[in-house]
Short mmCIF file of C-alpha atoms in Angstrom, two decimals:
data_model
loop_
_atom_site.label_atom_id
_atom_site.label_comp_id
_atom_site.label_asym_id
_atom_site.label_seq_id
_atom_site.Cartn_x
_atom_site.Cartn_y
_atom_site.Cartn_z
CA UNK A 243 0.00 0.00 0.00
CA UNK A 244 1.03 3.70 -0.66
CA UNK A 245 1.77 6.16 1.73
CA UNK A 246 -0.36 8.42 3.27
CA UNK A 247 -0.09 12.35 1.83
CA UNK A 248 -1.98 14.98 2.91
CA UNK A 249 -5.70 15.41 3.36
CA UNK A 250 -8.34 17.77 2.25
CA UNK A 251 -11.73 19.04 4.07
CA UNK A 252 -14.19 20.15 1.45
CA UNK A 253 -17.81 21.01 2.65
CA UNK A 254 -19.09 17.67 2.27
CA UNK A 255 -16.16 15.04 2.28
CA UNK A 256 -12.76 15.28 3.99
CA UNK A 257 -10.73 13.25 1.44
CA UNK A 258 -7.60 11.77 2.98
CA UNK A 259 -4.80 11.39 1.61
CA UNK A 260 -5.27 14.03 -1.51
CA UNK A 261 -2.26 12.73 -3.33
CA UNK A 262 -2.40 8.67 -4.50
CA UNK A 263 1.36 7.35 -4.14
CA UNK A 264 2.13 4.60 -5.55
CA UNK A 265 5.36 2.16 -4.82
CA UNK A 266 6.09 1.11 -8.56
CA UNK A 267 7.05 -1.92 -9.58
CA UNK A 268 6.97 -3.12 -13.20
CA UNK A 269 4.62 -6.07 -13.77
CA UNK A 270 2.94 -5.58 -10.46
CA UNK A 271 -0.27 -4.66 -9.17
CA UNK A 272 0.36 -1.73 -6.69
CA UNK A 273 -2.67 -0.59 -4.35
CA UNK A 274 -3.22 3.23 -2.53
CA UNK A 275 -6.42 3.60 -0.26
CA UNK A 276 -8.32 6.73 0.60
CA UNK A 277 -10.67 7.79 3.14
CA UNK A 278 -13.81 9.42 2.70
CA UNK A 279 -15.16 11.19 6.11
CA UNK A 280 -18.55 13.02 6.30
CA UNK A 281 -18.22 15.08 9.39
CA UNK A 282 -22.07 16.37 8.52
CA UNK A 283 -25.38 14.89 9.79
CA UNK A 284 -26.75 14.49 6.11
CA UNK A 285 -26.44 11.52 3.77
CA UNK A 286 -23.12 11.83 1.34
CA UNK A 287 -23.55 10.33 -2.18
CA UNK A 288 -19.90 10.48 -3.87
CA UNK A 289 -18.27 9.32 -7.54
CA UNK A 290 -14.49 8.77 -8.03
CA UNK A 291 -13.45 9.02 -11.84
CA UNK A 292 -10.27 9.19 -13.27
CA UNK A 293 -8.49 10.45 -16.65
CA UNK A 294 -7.08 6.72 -17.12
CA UNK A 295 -10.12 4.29 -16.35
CA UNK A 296 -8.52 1.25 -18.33
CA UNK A 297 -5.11 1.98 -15.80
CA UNK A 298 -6.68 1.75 -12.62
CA UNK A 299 -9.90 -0.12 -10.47
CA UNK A 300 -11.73 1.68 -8.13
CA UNK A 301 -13.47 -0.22 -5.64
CA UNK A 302 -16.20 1.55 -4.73
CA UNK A 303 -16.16 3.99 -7.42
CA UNK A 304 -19.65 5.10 -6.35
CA UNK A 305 -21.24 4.84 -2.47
CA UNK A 306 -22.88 6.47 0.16
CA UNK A 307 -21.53 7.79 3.39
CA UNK A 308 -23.56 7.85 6.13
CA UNK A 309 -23.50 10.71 8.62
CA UNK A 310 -20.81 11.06 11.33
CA UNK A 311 -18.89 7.75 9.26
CA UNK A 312 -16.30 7.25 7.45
CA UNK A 313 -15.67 5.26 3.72
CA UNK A 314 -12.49 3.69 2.27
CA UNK A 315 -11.57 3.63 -1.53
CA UNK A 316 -8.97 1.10 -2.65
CA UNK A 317 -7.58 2.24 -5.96
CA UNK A 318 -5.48 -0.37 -7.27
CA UNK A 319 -3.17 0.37 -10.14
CA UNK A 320 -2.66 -2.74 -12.76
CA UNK A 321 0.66 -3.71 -13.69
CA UNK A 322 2.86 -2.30 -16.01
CA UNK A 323 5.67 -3.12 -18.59
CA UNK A 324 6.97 0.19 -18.48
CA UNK A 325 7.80 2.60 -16.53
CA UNK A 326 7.27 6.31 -16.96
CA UNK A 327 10.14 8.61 -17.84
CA UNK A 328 11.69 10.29 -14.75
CA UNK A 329 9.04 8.33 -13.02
CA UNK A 330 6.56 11.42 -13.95
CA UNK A 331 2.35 10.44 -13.82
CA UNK A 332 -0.05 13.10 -15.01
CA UNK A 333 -2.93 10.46 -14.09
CA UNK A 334 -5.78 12.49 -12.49
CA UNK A 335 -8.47 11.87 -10.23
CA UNK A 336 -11.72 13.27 -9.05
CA UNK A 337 -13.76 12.71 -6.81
CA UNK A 338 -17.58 14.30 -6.47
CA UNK A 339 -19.86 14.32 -3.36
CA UNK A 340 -23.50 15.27 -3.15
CA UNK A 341 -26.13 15.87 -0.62
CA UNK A 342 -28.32 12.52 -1.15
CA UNK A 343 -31.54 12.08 0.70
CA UNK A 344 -32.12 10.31 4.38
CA UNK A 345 -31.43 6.57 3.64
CA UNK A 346 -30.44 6.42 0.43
CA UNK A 347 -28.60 3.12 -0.51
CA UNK A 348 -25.73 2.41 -3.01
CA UNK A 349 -28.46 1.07 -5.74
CA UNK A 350 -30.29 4.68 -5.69
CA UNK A 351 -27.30 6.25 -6.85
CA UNK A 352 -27.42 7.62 -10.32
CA UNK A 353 -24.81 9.54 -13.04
CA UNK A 354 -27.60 12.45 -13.23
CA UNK A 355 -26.87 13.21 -9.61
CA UNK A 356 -23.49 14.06 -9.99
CA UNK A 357 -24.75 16.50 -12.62
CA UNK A 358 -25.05 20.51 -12.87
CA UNK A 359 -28.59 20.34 -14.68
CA UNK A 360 -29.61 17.89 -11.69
CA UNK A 361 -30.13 21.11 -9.30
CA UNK A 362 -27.94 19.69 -6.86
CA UNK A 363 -24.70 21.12 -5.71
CA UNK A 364 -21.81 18.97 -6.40
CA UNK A 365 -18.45 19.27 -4.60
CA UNK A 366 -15.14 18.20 -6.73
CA UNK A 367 -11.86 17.57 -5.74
CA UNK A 368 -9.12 17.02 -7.86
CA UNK A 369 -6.04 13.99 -6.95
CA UNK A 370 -2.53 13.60 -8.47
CA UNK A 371 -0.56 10.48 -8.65
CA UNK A 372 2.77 10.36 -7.98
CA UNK A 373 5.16 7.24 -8.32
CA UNK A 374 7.83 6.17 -5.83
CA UNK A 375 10.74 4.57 -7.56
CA UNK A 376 11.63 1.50 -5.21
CA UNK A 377 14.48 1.48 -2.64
CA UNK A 378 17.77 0.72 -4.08
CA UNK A 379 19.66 -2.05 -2.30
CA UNK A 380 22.39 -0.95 -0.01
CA UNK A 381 25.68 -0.48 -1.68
CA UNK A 382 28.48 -2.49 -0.67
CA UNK A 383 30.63 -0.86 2.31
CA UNK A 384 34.15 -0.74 1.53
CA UNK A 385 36.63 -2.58 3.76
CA UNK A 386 38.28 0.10 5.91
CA UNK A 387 41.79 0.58 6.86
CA UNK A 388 43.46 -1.10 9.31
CA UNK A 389 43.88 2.15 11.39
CA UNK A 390 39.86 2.80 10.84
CA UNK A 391 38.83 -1.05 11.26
CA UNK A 392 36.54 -1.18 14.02
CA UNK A 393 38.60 -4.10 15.54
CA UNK A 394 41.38 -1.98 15.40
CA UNK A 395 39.34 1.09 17.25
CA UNK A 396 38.29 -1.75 20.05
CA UNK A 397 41.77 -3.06 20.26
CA UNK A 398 42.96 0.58 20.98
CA UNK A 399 40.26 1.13 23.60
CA UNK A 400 41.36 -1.97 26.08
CA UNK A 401 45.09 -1.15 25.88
CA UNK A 402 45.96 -4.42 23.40
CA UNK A 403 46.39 -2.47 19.87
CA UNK A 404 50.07 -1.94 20.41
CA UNK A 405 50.94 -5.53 22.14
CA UNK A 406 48.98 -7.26 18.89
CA UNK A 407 50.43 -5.48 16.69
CA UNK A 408 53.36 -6.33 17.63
CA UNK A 409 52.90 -9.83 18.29
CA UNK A 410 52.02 -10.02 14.86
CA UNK A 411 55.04 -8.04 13.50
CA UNK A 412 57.28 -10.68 15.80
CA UNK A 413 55.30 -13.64 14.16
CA UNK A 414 55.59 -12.55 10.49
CA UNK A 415 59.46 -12.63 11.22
CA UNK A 416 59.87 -15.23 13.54
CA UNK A 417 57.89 -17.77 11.28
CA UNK A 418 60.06 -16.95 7.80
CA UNK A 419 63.09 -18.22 10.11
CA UNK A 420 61.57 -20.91 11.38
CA UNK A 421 60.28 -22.29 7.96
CA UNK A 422 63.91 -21.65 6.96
CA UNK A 423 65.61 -23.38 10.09
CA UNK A 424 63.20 -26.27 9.21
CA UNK A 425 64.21 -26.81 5.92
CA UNK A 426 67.90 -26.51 6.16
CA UNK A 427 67.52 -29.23 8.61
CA UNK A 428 65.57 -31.30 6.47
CA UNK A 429 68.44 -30.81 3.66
CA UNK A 430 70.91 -31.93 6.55
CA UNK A 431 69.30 -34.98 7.35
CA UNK A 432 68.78 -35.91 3.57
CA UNK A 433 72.63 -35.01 3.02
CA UNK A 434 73.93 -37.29 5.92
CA UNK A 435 71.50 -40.26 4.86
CA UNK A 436 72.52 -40.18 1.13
CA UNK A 437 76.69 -39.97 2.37
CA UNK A 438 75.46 -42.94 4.82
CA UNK A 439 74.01 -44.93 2.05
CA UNK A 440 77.43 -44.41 -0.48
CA UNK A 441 79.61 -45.25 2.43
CA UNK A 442 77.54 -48.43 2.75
CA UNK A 443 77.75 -48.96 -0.54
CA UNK A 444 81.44 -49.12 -0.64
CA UNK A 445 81.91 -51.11 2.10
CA UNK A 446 79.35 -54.05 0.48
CA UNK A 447 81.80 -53.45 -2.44
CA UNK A 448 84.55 -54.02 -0.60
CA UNK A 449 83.12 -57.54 0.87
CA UNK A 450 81.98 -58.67 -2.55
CA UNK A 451 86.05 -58.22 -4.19
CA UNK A 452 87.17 -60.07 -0.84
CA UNK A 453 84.84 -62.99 -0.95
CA UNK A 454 85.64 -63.26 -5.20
CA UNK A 455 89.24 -62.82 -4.34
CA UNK A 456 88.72 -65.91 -1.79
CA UNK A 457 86.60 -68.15 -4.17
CA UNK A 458 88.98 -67.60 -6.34
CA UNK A 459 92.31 -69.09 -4.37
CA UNK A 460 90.26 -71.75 -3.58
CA UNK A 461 89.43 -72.95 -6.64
CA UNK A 462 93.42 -72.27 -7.69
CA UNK A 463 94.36 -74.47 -5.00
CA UNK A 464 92.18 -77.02 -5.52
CA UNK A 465 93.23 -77.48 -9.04
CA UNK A 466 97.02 -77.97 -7.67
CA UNK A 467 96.38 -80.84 -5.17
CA UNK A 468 94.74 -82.64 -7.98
CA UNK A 469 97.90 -82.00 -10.52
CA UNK A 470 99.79 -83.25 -7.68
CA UNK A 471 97.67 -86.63 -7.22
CA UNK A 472 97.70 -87.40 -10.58
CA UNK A 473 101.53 -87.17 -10.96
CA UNK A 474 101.98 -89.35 -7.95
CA UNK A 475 99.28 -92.25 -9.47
CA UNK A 476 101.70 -91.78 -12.39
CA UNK A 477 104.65 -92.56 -11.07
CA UNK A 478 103.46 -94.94 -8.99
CA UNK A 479 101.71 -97.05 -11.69
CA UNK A 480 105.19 -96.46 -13.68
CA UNK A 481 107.21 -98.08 -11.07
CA UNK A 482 104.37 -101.06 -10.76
CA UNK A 483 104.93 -101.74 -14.77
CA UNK A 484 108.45 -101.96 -14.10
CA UNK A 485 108.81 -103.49 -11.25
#
């Protein structure tokens, strides 16, 4: 619903508000109400037109208030695939009151009433329309400084702005060197294993050319006692055949 403007007191009708605002929204309905108040003891017959009838409803575009009461008109605008430029309406509205007789209904209400040949005196008063372009959505706040940073402001109010700050200036050196100390340590460790594993390498080098170097006098020396054993069946068999 719109919001409420200003109102009007005419000799008949107090019209309230006197100016129809309306929220718009493309492709929406949008709704403003007014109030009709007869502050009289006599019967009010009243007519709302408009300059754009095929724009808006009016519901009740035609009624009766009753003495010392009030009446409320819903005027409901239909939606729209445009919207104005500059968000500008020249819509109109107008809305007539006449003296009707005691207890007249809604049903005895006629067009002629409302007329200047019908005798009777006829009170107009003139609306406007005005559009309200909807709220924009809050812009984004930019991050502040760190010297303007709330957190910063509360820090500096209990007294610990200076000790985290420098906490933090301490960590963002103290961490570098210990990422450092860390991985020339690492590189240490990896050095000393890979000179561990070459030394270990040489020395199961070292075993494998003794134990070939062992095999081999072995098998030289075997071959020799057998030389020797054959030469001695030899001459032994020799001597037999002589002998």
């Amino acid at each position: 619903m719109a919001s409420p403007g200003p109102a009007t007191a005419g000799e008949l009708l107090r019209i309230d508000p006197v100016e129809l605002r309306f929220p718009f929204e493309l492709k929406k309905q949008i709704s403003c109400s007014m109030q009709l108040s007869n502050l009289s003891d006599d019967y009010i017959a009243f007519k709302v037109k408009t300059t754009s009838p095929k724009k808006y409803s009016v519901r009740p575009n035609t009624g009766v208030v009753l003495p010392r009461s009030t009446c409320d008109v819903v005027v409901t605008m239909q939606a729209q695939r445009e919207a104005p430029p500059d968000m500008q309406c020249k819509d109109k509205f107008l809305v007539q009151s006449v003296i009707a007789p005691s207890g007249v209904t809604v049903k005895d209400i006629t067009g002629e009433m409302f007329t200047k040949e019908s005798g009777n005196k006829v009170e107009e008063v003139k609306l406007r329309v005005t559009y309200i372009a909807p709220p924009q959505p809050p812009s984004p706040v930019p991050e502040e400084s760190e010297e303007g940073s709330p957190s910063r402001v509360s820090e500096s109010e209990n007294g610990d702005s200076l000790g985290g700050g420098f906490t933090r200036a301490l960590r963002e050196r103290i961490e570098p060197q210990e990422n450092s100390l860390e991985a020339g340590a690492l590189i240490n460790k990896l050095n000393e294993e890979k000179n561990s594993a070459i030394q270990q390498n040489h020395k199961i080098r070292q075993e494998l050319d003794m134990m070939r170097r062992e095999i081999s006098k072995k098998r030289g020396g075997f071959s020799f006692i057998i030389v020797i054993i054959v030469a001695l069946i030899g001459i032994f068999l020799g001597y037999m055949m002589k002998s």
